[in-house]
PDB file of C-alpha atoms in Angstrom:
ATOM      1  CA  UNK A   1       0.000   0.000   0.000  1.00 64.00           C
ATOM      2  CA  UNK A   2       2.787   2.455   0.809  1.00 71.00           C
ATOM      3  CA  UNK A   3       4.331   1.903  -2.638  1.00 73.00           C
ATOM      4  CA  UNK A   4       0.972   2.554  -4.278  1.00 76.00           C
ATOM      5  CA  UNK A   5       0.667   5.765  -2.269  1.00 79.00           C
ATOM      6  CA  UNK A   6       4.142   6.889  -3.385  1.00 79.00           C
ATOM      7  CA  UNK A   7       3.317   6.097  -7.019  1.00 78.00           C
ATOM      8  CA  UNK A   8       0.138   8.209  -7.062  1.00 83.00           C
ATOM      9  CA  UNK A   9       2.112  11.443  -7.230  1.00 85.00           C
ATOM     10  CA  UNK A  10       3.508  12.395 -10.664  1.00 89.00           C
ATOM     11  CA  UNK A  11       6.502  14.025  -8.964  1.00 91.00           C
ATOM     12  CA  UNK A  12       7.266  10.822  -7.060  1.00 88.00           C
ATOM     13  CA  UNK A  13       7.005   8.727 -10.235  1.00 88.00           C
ATOM     14  CA  UNK A  14       9.481  11.051 -11.958  1.00 92.00           C
ATOM     15  CA  UNK A  15      11.839  10.868  -8.982  1.00 89.00           C
ATOM     16  CA  UNK A  16      11.643   7.063  -8.946  1.00 88.00           C
ATOM     17  CA  UNK A  17      12.349   6.911 -12.690  1.00 91.00           C
ATOM     18  CA  UNK A  18      15.351   9.213 -12.284  1.00 93.00           C
ATOM     19  CA  UNK A  19      16.689   7.107  -9.441  1.00 90.00           C
ATOM     20  CA  UNK A  20      16.189   3.928 -11.452  1.00 91.00           C
ATOM     21  CA  UNK A  21      18.114   5.409 -14.402  1.00 95.00           C
ATOM     22  CA  UNK A  22      20.947   6.520 -12.096  1.00 94.00           C
ATOM     23  CA  UNK A  23      21.065   3.121 -10.408  1.00 93.00           C
ATOM     24  CA  UNK A  24      21.164   1.377 -13.787  1.00 94.00           C
ATOM     25  CA  UNK A  25      24.004   3.658 -14.880  1.00 95.00           C
ATOM     26  CA  UNK A  26      26.250   2.789 -11.928  1.00 96.00           C
ATOM     27  CA  UNK A  27      25.027  -0.728 -11.163  1.00 96.00           C
ATOM     28  CA  UNK A  28      28.137  -2.680 -12.135  1.00 97.00           C
ATOM     29  CA  UNK A  29      28.903  -3.761  -8.535  1.00 98.00           C
ATOM     30  CA  UNK A  30      25.412  -5.312  -8.408  1.00 98.00           C
ATOM     31  CA  UNK A  31      25.967  -7.638 -11.365  1.00 98.00           C
ATOM     32  CA  UNK A  32      27.025 -11.274 -11.097  1.00 98.00           C
ATOM     33  CA  UNK A  33      30.718 -11.420 -10.194  1.00 98.00           C
ATOM     34  CA  UNK A  34      32.171 -12.354 -13.594  1.00 98.00           C
ATOM     35  CA  UNK A  35      30.264  -9.546 -15.293  1.00 98.00           C
ATOM     36  CA  UNK A  36      31.279  -7.134 -12.547  1.00 98.00           C
ATOM     37  CA  UNK A  37      34.966  -8.022 -12.948  1.00 98.00           C
ATOM     38  CA  UNK A  38      34.802  -7.752 -16.748  1.00 98.00           C
ATOM     39  CA  UNK A  39      33.142  -4.333 -16.669  1.00 97.00           C
ATOM     40  CA  UNK A  40      35.373  -3.053 -13.871  1.00 98.00           C
ATOM     41  CA  UNK A  41      38.283  -3.843 -16.196  1.00 97.00           C
ATOM     42  CA  UNK A  42      36.675  -2.082 -19.149  1.00 97.00           C
ATOM     43  CA  UNK A  43      35.800   1.004 -17.106  1.00 97.00           C
ATOM     44  CA  UNK A  44      39.278   1.127 -15.561  1.00 97.00           C
ATOM     45  CA  UNK A  45      40.888   0.877 -18.995  1.00 97.00           C
ATOM     46  CA  UNK A  46      38.740   3.761 -20.215  1.00 97.00           C
ATOM     47  CA  UNK A  47      39.884   5.889 -17.256  1.00 97.00           C
ATOM     48  CA  UNK A  48      43.519   4.803 -17.723  1.00 98.00           C
ATOM     49  CA  UNK A  49      43.345   5.865 -21.383  1.00 98.00           C
ATOM     50  CA  UNK A  50      41.890   9.236 -20.373  1.00 98.00           C
ATOM     51  CA  UNK A  51      44.691   9.786 -17.849  1.00 97.00           C
ATOM     52  CA  UNK A  52      47.313   8.715 -20.418  1.00 98.00           C
ATOM     53  CA  UNK A  53      45.904  11.181 -22.960  1.00 98.00           C
ATOM     54  CA  UNK A  54      45.740  14.034 -20.441  1.00 98.00           C
ATOM     55  CA  UNK A  55      49.396  13.433 -19.567  1.00 97.00           C
ATOM     56  CA  UNK A  56      50.387  13.151 -23.236  1.00 97.00           C
ATOM     57  CA  UNK A  57      48.748  16.493 -24.010  1.00 98.00           C
ATOM     58  CA  UNK A  58      50.094  18.211 -20.886  1.00 97.00           C
ATOM     59  CA  UNK A  59      46.572  18.741 -19.542  1.00 97.00           C
ATOM     60  CA  UNK A  60      45.551  18.619 -15.883  1.00 97.00           C
ATOM     61  CA  UNK A  61      44.886  15.024 -14.885  1.00 96.00           C
ATOM     62  CA  UNK A  62      41.245  14.819 -13.859  1.00 96.00           C
ATOM     63  CA  UNK A  63      41.455  11.419 -12.133  1.00 94.00           C
ATOM     64  CA  UNK A  64      45.025  10.930 -10.883  1.00 94.00           C
ATOM     65  CA  UNK A  65      44.018   7.750  -9.055  1.00 94.00           C
ATOM     66  CA  UNK A  66      43.594   6.144 -12.503  1.00 96.00           C
ATOM     67  CA  UNK A  67      47.252   6.191 -13.414  1.00 96.00           C
ATOM     68  CA  UNK A  68      47.760   2.712 -14.863  1.00 95.00           C
ATOM     69  CA  UNK A  69      51.187   2.461 -13.194  1.00 94.00           C
ATOM     70  CA  UNK A  70      49.933   3.013  -9.649  1.00 96.00           C
ATOM     71  CA  UNK A  71      46.190   2.305  -9.598  1.00 97.00           C
ATOM     72  CA  UNK A  72      44.740  -0.421  -7.438  1.00 98.00           C
ATOM     73  CA  UNK A  73      41.577  -1.579  -9.174  1.00 98.00           C
ATOM     74  CA  UNK A  74      40.330  -3.325  -6.003  1.00 98.00           C
ATOM     75  CA  UNK A  75      40.765  -0.110  -3.980  1.00 98.00           C
ATOM     76  CA  UNK A  76      38.975   1.911  -6.657  1.00 97.00           C
ATOM     77  CA  UNK A  77      36.066  -0.539  -6.635  1.00 98.00           C
ATOM     78  CA  UNK A  78      35.880  -0.602  -2.838  1.00 98.00           C
ATOM     79  CA  UNK A  79      35.818   3.205  -2.727  1.00 97.00           C
ATOM     80  CA  UNK A  80      33.177   3.383  -5.456  1.00 97.00           C
ATOM     81  CA  UNK A  81      30.981   0.897  -3.603  1.00 98.00           C
ATOM     82  CA  UNK A  82      31.484   2.629  -0.247  1.00 98.00           C
ATOM     83  CA  UNK A  83      30.882   6.180  -1.454  1.00 96.00           C
ATOM     84  CA  UNK A  84      28.226   5.767  -4.134  1.00 95.00           C
ATOM     85  CA  UNK A  85      26.668   2.336  -4.323  1.00 97.00           C
ATOM     86  CA  UNK A  86      25.860   1.021  -0.855  1.00 97.00           C
ATOM     87  CA  UNK A  87      23.520   3.747   0.398  1.00 95.00           C
ATOM     88  CA  UNK A  88      21.812   4.192  -2.962  1.00 94.00           C
ATOM     89  CA  UNK A  89      21.127   0.500  -3.434  1.00 96.00           C
ATOM     90  CA  UNK A  90      20.144  -0.016   0.212  1.00 95.00           C
ATOM     91  CA  UNK A  91      17.455   2.612  -0.377  1.00 91.00           C
ATOM     92  CA  UNK A  92      16.426   1.037  -3.661  1.00 91.00           C
ATOM     93  CA  UNK A  93      16.294  -2.390  -2.009  1.00 94.00           C
ATOM     94  CA  UNK A  94      14.101  -1.015   0.793  1.00 90.00           C
ATOM     95  CA  UNK A  95      11.732   0.316  -1.851  1.00 86.00           C
ATOM     96  CA  UNK A  96      11.720  -2.576  -4.322  1.00 88.00           C
ATOM     97  CA  UNK A  97      13.081  -5.617  -2.403  1.00 93.00           C
ATOM     98  CA  UNK A  98      16.017  -6.775  -4.528  1.00 95.00           C
ATOM     99  CA  UNK A  99      17.703  -9.640  -2.644  1.00 97.00           C
ATOM    100  CA  UNK A 100      19.595 -11.069  -5.648  1.00 97.00           C
ATOM    101  CA  UNK A 101      21.020  -7.697  -6.588  1.00 97.00           C
ATOM    102  CA  UNK A 102      22.070  -7.049  -2.996  1.00 98.00           C
ATOM    103  CA  UNK A 103      23.690 -10.488  -2.763  1.00 98.00           C
ATOM    104  CA  UNK A 104      25.756  -9.731  -5.878  1.00 98.00           C
ATOM    105  CA  UNK A 105      26.784  -6.419  -4.317  1.00 98.00           C
ATOM    106  CA  UNK A 106      27.889  -8.175  -1.136  1.00 98.00           C
ATOM    107  CA  UNK A 107      29.766 -10.888  -3.046  1.00 98.00           C
ATOM    108  CA  UNK A 108      31.555  -8.351  -5.243  1.00 98.00           C
ATOM    109  CA  UNK A 109      32.511  -6.133  -2.316  1.00 98.00           C
ATOM    110  CA  UNK A 110      34.001  -9.158  -0.535  1.00 98.00           C
ATOM    111  CA  UNK A 111      35.865 -10.136  -3.714  1.00 98.00           C
ATOM    112  CA  UNK A 112      37.481  -6.687  -4.074  1.00 98.00           C
ATOM    113  CA  UNK A 113      38.244  -6.563  -0.333  1.00 98.00           C
ATOM    114  CA  UNK A 114      39.938  -9.961  -0.567  1.00 98.00           C
ATOM    115  CA  UNK A 115      42.164  -8.800  -3.416  1.00 98.00           C
ATOM    116  CA  UNK A 116      42.995  -5.598  -1.555  1.00 98.00           C
ATOM    117  CA  UNK A 117      43.844  -7.473   1.643  1.00 98.00           C
ATOM    118  CA  UNK A 118      46.320  -9.516  -0.406  1.00 98.00           C
ATOM    119  CA  UNK A 119      47.818  -6.213  -1.655  1.00 98.00           C
ATOM    120  CA  UNK A 120      46.836  -7.075  -5.235  1.00 98.00           C
ATOM    121  CA  UNK A 121      46.122  -4.211  -7.636  1.00 97.00           C
ATOM    122  CA  UNK A 122      44.711  -6.211 -10.534  1.00 97.00           C
ATOM    123  CA  UNK A 123      41.259  -7.474 -11.527  1.00 97.00           C
ATOM    124  CA  UNK A 124      42.020 -11.074 -10.588  1.00 97.00           C
ATOM    125  CA  UNK A 125      44.445 -12.964  -8.388  1.00 96.00           C
ATOM    126  CA  UNK A 126      47.417 -14.545 -10.115  1.00 92.00           C
ATOM    127  CA  UNK A 127      46.842 -18.100 -11.407  1.00 90.00           C
TER     128      UNK A 127
END
C-alpha cells in the first residue's frame, strides 16, 4: 500500500524513474561477479586511457588515481561501492526488495576486499 501511495504522485514517479536510471548507470557492482569483474576492467581501462591522454597532451589530470602504473583496481572498486553504491542500493532495495542484486553487491565487495587485503592491484588474483 505504501508503494501505491508513493506512485500516485507524478513528482514521485518522476523521482523514482530518475533514481532507477541513475542506479542502472552505476550498477556494475550489483551484477554477477564475472560480469562485474569484466566491466570493472573495461571502465578502468577507459579511465587509464583518459589519464594517459591528459598526460600526453600536458593537460591537468582529472582522475590521478587512474594512473595505470599506480592504480589499485580493487581499492577503486571498494571506494566506489562505499561512497556511491551502498547507500543508494540499500534505499532502492528497501523500496523494491532486490535480494539477488544485494547479494551480488555483497559478493563483489568481498571479492574486491579480498584482493585488496592480499595487496593485489589487478582485476584477478594470479593463477
